[in-house]
CSV table of C-alpha atoms in Angstrom, one decimal:
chain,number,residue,atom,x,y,z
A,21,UNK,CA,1.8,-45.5,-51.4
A,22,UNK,CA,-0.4,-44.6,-54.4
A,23,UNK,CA,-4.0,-45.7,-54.7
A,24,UNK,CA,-4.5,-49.2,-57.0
A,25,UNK,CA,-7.5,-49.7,-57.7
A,26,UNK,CA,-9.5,-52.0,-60.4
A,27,UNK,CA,-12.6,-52.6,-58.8
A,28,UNK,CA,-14.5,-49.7,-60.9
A,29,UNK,CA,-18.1,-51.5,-59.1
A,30,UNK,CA,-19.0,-52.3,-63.0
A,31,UNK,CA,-22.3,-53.9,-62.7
A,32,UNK,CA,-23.6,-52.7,-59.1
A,33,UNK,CA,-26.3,-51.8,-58.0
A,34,UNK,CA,-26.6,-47.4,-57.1
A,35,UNK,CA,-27.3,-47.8,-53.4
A,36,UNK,CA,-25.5,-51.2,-52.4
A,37,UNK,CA,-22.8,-51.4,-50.6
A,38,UNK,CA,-19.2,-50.5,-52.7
A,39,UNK,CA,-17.8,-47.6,-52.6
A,40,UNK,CA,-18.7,-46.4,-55.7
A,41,UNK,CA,-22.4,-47.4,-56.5
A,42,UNK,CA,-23.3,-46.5,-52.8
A,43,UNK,CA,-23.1,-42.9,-54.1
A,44,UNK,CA,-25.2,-43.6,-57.7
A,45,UNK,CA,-24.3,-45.2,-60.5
A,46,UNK,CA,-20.4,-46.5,-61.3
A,47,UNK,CA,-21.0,-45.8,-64.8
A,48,UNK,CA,-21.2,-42.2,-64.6
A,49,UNK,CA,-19.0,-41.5,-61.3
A,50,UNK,CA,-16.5,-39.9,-63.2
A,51,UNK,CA,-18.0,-37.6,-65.0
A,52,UNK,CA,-19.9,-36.5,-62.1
A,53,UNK,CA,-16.3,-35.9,-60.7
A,54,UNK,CA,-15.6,-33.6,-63.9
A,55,UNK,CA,-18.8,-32.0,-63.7
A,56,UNK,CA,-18.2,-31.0,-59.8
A,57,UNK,CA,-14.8,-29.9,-60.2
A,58,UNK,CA,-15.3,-27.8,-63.6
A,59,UNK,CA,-18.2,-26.1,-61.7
A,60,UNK,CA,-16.4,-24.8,-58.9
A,61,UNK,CA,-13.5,-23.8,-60.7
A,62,UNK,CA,-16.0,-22.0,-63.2
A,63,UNK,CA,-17.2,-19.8,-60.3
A,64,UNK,CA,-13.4,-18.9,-59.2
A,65,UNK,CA,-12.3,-22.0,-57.0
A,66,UNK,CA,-8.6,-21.3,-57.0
A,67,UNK,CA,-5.8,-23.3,-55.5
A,68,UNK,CA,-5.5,-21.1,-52.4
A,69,UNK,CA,-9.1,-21.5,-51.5
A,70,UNK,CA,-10.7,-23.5,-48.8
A,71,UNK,CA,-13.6,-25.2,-50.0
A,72,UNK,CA,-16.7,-27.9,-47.7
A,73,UNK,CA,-17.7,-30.6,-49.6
A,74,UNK,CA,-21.0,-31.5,-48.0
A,75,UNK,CA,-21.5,-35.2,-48.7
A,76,UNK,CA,-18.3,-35.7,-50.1
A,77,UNK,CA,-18.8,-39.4,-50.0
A,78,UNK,CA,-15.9,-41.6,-51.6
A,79,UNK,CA,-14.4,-38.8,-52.5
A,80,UNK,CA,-15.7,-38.7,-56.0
A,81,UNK,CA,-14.6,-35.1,-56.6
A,82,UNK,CA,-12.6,-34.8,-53.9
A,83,UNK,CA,-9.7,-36.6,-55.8
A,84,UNK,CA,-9.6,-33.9,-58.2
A,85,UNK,CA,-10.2,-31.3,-55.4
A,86,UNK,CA,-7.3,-32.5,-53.8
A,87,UNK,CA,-5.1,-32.8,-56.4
A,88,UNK,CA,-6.0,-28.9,-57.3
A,89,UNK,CA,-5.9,-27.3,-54.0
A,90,UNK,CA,-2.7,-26.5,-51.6
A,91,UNK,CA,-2.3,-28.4,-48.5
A,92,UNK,CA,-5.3,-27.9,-46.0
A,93,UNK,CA,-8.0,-26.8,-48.2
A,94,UNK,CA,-10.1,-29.6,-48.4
A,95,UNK,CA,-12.8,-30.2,-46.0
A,96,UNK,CA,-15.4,-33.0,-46.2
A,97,UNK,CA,-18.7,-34.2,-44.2
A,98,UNK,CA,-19.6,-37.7,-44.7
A,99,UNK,CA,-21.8,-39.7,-42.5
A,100,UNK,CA,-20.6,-43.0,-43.8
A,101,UNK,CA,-16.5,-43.4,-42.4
A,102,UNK,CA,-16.5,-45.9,-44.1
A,103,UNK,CA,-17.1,-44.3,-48.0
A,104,UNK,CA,-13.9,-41.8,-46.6
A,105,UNK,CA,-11.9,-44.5,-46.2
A,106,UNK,CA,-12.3,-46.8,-49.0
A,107,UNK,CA,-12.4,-43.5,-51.3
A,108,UNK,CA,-8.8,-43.0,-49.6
A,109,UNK,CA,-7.8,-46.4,-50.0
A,110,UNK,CA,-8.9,-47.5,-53.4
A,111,UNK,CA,-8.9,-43.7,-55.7
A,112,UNK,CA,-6.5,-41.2,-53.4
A,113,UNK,CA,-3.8,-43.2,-51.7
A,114,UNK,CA,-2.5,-42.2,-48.1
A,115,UNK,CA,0.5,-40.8,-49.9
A,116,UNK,CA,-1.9,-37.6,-51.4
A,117,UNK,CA,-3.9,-37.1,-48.3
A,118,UNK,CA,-0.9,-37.2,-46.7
A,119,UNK,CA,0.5,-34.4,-48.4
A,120,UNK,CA,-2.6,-32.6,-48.8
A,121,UNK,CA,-4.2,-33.0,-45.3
A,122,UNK,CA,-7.8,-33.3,-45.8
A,123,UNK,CA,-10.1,-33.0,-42.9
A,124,UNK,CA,-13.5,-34.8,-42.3
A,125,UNK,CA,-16.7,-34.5,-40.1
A,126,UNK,CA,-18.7,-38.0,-39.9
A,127,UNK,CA,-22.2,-36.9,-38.9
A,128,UNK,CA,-25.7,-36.3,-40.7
A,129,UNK,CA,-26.1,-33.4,-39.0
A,130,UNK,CA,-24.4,-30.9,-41.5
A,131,UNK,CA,-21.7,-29.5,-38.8
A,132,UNK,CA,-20.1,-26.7,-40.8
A,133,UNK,CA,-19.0,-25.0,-38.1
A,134,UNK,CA,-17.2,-27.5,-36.7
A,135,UNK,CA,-13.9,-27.1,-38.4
A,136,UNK,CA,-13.6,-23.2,-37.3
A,137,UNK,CA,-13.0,-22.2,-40.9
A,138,UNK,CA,-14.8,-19.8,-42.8
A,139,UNK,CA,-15.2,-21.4,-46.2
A,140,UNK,CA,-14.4,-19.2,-49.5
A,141,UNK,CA,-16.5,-22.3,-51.5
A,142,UNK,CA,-19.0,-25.0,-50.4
A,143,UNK,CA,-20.4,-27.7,-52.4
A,144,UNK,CA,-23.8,-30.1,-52.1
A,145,UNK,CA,-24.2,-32.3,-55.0
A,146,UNK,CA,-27.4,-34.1,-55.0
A,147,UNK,CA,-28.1,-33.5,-50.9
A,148,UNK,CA,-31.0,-31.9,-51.2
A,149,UNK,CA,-32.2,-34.4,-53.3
A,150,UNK,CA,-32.6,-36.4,-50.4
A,151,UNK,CA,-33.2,-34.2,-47.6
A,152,UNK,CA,-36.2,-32.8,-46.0
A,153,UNK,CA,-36.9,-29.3,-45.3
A,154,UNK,CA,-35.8,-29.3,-41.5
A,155,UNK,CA,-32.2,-30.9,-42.9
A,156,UNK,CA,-32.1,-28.1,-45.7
A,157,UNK,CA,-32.7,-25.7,-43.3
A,158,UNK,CA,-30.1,-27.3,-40.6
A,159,UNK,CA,-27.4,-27.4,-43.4
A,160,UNK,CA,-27.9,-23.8,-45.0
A,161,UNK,CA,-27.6,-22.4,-41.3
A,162,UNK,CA,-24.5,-24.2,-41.1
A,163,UNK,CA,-23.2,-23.0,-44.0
A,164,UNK,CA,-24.0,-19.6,-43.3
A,165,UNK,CA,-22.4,-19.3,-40.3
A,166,UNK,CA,-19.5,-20.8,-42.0
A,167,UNK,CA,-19.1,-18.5,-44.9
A,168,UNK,CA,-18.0,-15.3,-45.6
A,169,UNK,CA,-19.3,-12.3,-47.1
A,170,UNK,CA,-17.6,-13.5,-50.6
A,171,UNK,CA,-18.2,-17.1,-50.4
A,172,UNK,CA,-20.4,-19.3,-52.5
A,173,UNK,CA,-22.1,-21.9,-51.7
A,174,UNK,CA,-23.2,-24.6,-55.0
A,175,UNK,CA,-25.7,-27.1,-54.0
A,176,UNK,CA,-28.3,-29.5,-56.7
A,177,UNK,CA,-32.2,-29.8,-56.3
A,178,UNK,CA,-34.4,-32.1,-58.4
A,179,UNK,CA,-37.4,-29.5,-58.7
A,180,UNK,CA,-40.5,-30.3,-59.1
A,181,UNK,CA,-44.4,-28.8,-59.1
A,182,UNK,CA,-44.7,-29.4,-55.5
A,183,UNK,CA,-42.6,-30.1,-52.1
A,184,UNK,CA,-41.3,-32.5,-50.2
A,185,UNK,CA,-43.4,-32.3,-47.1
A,186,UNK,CA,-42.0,-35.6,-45.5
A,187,UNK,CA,-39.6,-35.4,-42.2
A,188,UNK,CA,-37.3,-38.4,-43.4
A,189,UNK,CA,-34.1,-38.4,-45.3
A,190,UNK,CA,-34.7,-40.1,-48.8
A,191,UNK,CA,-32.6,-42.9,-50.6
A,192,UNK,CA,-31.5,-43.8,-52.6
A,193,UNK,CA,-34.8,-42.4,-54.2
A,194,UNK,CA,-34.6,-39.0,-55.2
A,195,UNK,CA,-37.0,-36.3,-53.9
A,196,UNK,CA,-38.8,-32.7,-55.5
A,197,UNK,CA,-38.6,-29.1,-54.5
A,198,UNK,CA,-40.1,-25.8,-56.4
A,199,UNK,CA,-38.1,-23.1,-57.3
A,200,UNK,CA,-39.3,-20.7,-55.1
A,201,UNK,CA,-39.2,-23.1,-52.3
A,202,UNK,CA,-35.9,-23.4,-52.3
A,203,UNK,CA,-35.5,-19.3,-52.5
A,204,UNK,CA,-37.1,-19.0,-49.5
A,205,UNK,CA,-34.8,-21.5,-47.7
A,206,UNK,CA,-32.4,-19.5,-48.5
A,207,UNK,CA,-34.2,-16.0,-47.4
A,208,UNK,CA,-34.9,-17.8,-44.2
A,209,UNK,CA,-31.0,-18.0,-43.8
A,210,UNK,CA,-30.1,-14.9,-44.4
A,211,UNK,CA,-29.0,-16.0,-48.2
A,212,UNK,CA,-29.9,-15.3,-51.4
A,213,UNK,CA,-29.9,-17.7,-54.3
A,214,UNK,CA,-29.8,-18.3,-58.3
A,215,UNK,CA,-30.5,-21.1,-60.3
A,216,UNK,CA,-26.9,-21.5,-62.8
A,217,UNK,CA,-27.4,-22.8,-66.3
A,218,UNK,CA,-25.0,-25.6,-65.4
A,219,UNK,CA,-25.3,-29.0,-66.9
A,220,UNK,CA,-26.0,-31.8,-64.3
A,221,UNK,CA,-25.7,-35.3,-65.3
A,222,UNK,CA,-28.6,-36.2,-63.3
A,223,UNK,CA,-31.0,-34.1,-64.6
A,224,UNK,CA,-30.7,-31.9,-61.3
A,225,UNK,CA,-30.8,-28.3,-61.4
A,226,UNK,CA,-28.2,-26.0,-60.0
A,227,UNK,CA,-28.6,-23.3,-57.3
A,228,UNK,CA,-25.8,-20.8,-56.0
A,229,UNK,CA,-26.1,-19.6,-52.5
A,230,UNK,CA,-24.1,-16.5,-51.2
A,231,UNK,CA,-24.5,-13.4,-48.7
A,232,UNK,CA,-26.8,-10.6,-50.4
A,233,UNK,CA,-24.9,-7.9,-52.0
A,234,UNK,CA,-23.2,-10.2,-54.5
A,235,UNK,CA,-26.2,-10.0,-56.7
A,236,UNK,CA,-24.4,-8.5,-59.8
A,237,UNK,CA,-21.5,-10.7,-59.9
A,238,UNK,CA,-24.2,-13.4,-59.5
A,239,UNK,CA,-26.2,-12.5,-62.0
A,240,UNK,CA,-23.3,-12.4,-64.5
A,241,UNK,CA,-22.8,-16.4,-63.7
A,242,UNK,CA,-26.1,-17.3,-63.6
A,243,UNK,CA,-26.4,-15.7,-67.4
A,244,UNK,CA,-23.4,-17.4,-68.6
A,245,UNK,CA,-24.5,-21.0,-70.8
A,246,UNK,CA,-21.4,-23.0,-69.0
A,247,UNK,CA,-23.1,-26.1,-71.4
A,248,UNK,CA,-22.4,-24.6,-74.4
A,249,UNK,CA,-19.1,-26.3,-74.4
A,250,UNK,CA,-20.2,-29.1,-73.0
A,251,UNK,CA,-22.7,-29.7,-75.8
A,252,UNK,CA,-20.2,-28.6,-78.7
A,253,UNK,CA,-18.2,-31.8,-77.4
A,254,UNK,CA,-20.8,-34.0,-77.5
A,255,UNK,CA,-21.9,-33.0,-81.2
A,256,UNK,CA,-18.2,-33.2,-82.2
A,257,UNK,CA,-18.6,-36.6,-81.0
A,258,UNK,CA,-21.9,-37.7,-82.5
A,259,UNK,CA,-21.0,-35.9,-85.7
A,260,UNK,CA,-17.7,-38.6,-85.3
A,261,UNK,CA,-20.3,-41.6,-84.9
A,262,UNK,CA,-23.0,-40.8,-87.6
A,263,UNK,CA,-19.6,-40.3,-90.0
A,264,UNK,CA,-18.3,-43.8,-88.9
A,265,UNK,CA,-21.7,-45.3,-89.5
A,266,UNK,CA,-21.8,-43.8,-92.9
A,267,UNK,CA,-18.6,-45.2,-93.9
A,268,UNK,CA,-19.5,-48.7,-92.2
A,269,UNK,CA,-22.4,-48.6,-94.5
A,270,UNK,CA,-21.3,-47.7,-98.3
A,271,UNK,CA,-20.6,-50.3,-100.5
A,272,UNK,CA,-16.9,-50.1,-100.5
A,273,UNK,CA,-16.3,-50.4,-97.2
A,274,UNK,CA,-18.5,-53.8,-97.2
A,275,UNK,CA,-16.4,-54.7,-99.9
A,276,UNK,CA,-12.9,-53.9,-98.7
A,277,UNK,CA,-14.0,-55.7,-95.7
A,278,UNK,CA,-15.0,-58.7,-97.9
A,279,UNK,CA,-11.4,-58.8,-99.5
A,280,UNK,CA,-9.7,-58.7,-95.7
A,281,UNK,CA,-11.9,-61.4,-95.0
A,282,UNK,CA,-10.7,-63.7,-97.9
A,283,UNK,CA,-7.4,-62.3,-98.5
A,284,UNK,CA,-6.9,-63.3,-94.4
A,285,UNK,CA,-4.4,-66.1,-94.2
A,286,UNK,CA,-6.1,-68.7,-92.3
């Protein structure tokens, strides 16, 4: 049976209990779907691939993940159940994750290893916003252990001037790491890391983790402005809306307007 869903959360609070706003605000959760999603697939996320979604929550981007991906590709860790299972219900329908097997880890403790797959791509949007050092630590082990010598690994960090230094996890308040911080996270995990000019609805910047050696095909990425087209859309569009408010404003539209009004049959 397909998903039917209406209840978008329109007017919810981020952090309260729907499906939706639980995860940020339901104003913007699709285009933080898009902006997962067109990520990925920008750094080679093919149909054949098997890719974690760490935090995969309601399955935001999973849907389109899903839909992408072949059978058994899909892998999510969610310590809420019940965000899996509403994001199921109300945006995937059993009949999709029927055909497309997904396979889910409930836990906080970032157990990557636990499916016994080694991961071609793994994804953390805004995790490590939240999470202190000991959990970034915990869940870049993981994923190392879980990747291969090709894979990537896409995660967000708010940054900031100085560190977290707290031991609790954070939210739905957002929390700061610097640059080189989060290098040495990975270093300490036998990674290495780049920061990607790739836009991030939040304001969040994005890193790339992966086994050293891949440094020039990195690079290339990391050099690449993926928010050019992103930003040539949104100018087509505000070029759209300044036109429109020109023509709203001359003095024959007001007055074609005026004859509607009193040529209207009442």
């Amino acid at each position: 049976m397909s998903a039917q869903n209406t209840d978008t959360g329109e007017g919810v609070a981020p952090g309260a209990r729907h499906y939706r706003a639980f995860i940020g605000a339901t104003q913007t959760y699709d285009i933080f779907a898009y902006m997962q999603f067109s990520l990925m697939t920008l750094l080679g996320l093919r149909q054949e691939h098997t890719l974690l979604d760490i935090g995969c929550g309601s399955l935001r981007a999973g849907k389109l993940f899903l839909v992408y991906l072949l059978p058994d590709r899909y892998f999510g860790i969610e310590p809420e159940q019940w965000l899996v299972e509403e994001g199921i219900e109300k945006e995937i329908g059993g009949e999709l994750a029927g055909r497309k097997r997904p396979r889910f880890k409930y836990s906080a403790e970032f157990p990557c290893t636990s499916f016994g797959v080694q991961f071609d791509f793994i994804i953390a949007q805004s995790i490590f916003s939240h999470a202190s050092e000991a959990q970034i630590r915990k869940c870049l082990a993981e994923a190392r252990a879980s990747m291969k010598d090709t894979s990537l690994f896409a995660a967000s960090f708010v940054e900031g001037d100085e560190d977290y230094t707290g031991s609790d996890w954070v939210y739905p308040g957002t929390i700061r790491y610097r640059a080189e911080t989060i290098e040495r996270f990975a270093r300490e995990a036998g990674l290495a890391c780049r920061r990607l000019d790739w836009f991030h609805i939040g304001g969040q910047a994005w890193f790339v983790f992966f086994v050293p050696g891949l440094e020039p095909k990195i690079d290339q990425l990391a050099e690449l402005n993926q928010s050019f087209p992103i930003k040539e859309a949104l100018s087509h569009y505000r070029k759209r809306s300044d036109r429109l408010e020109r023509i709203e404003a001359s003095w024959l539209f007001r007055l074609a307007q005026t004859i509607r009004r009193v040529l209207k049959p009442n």
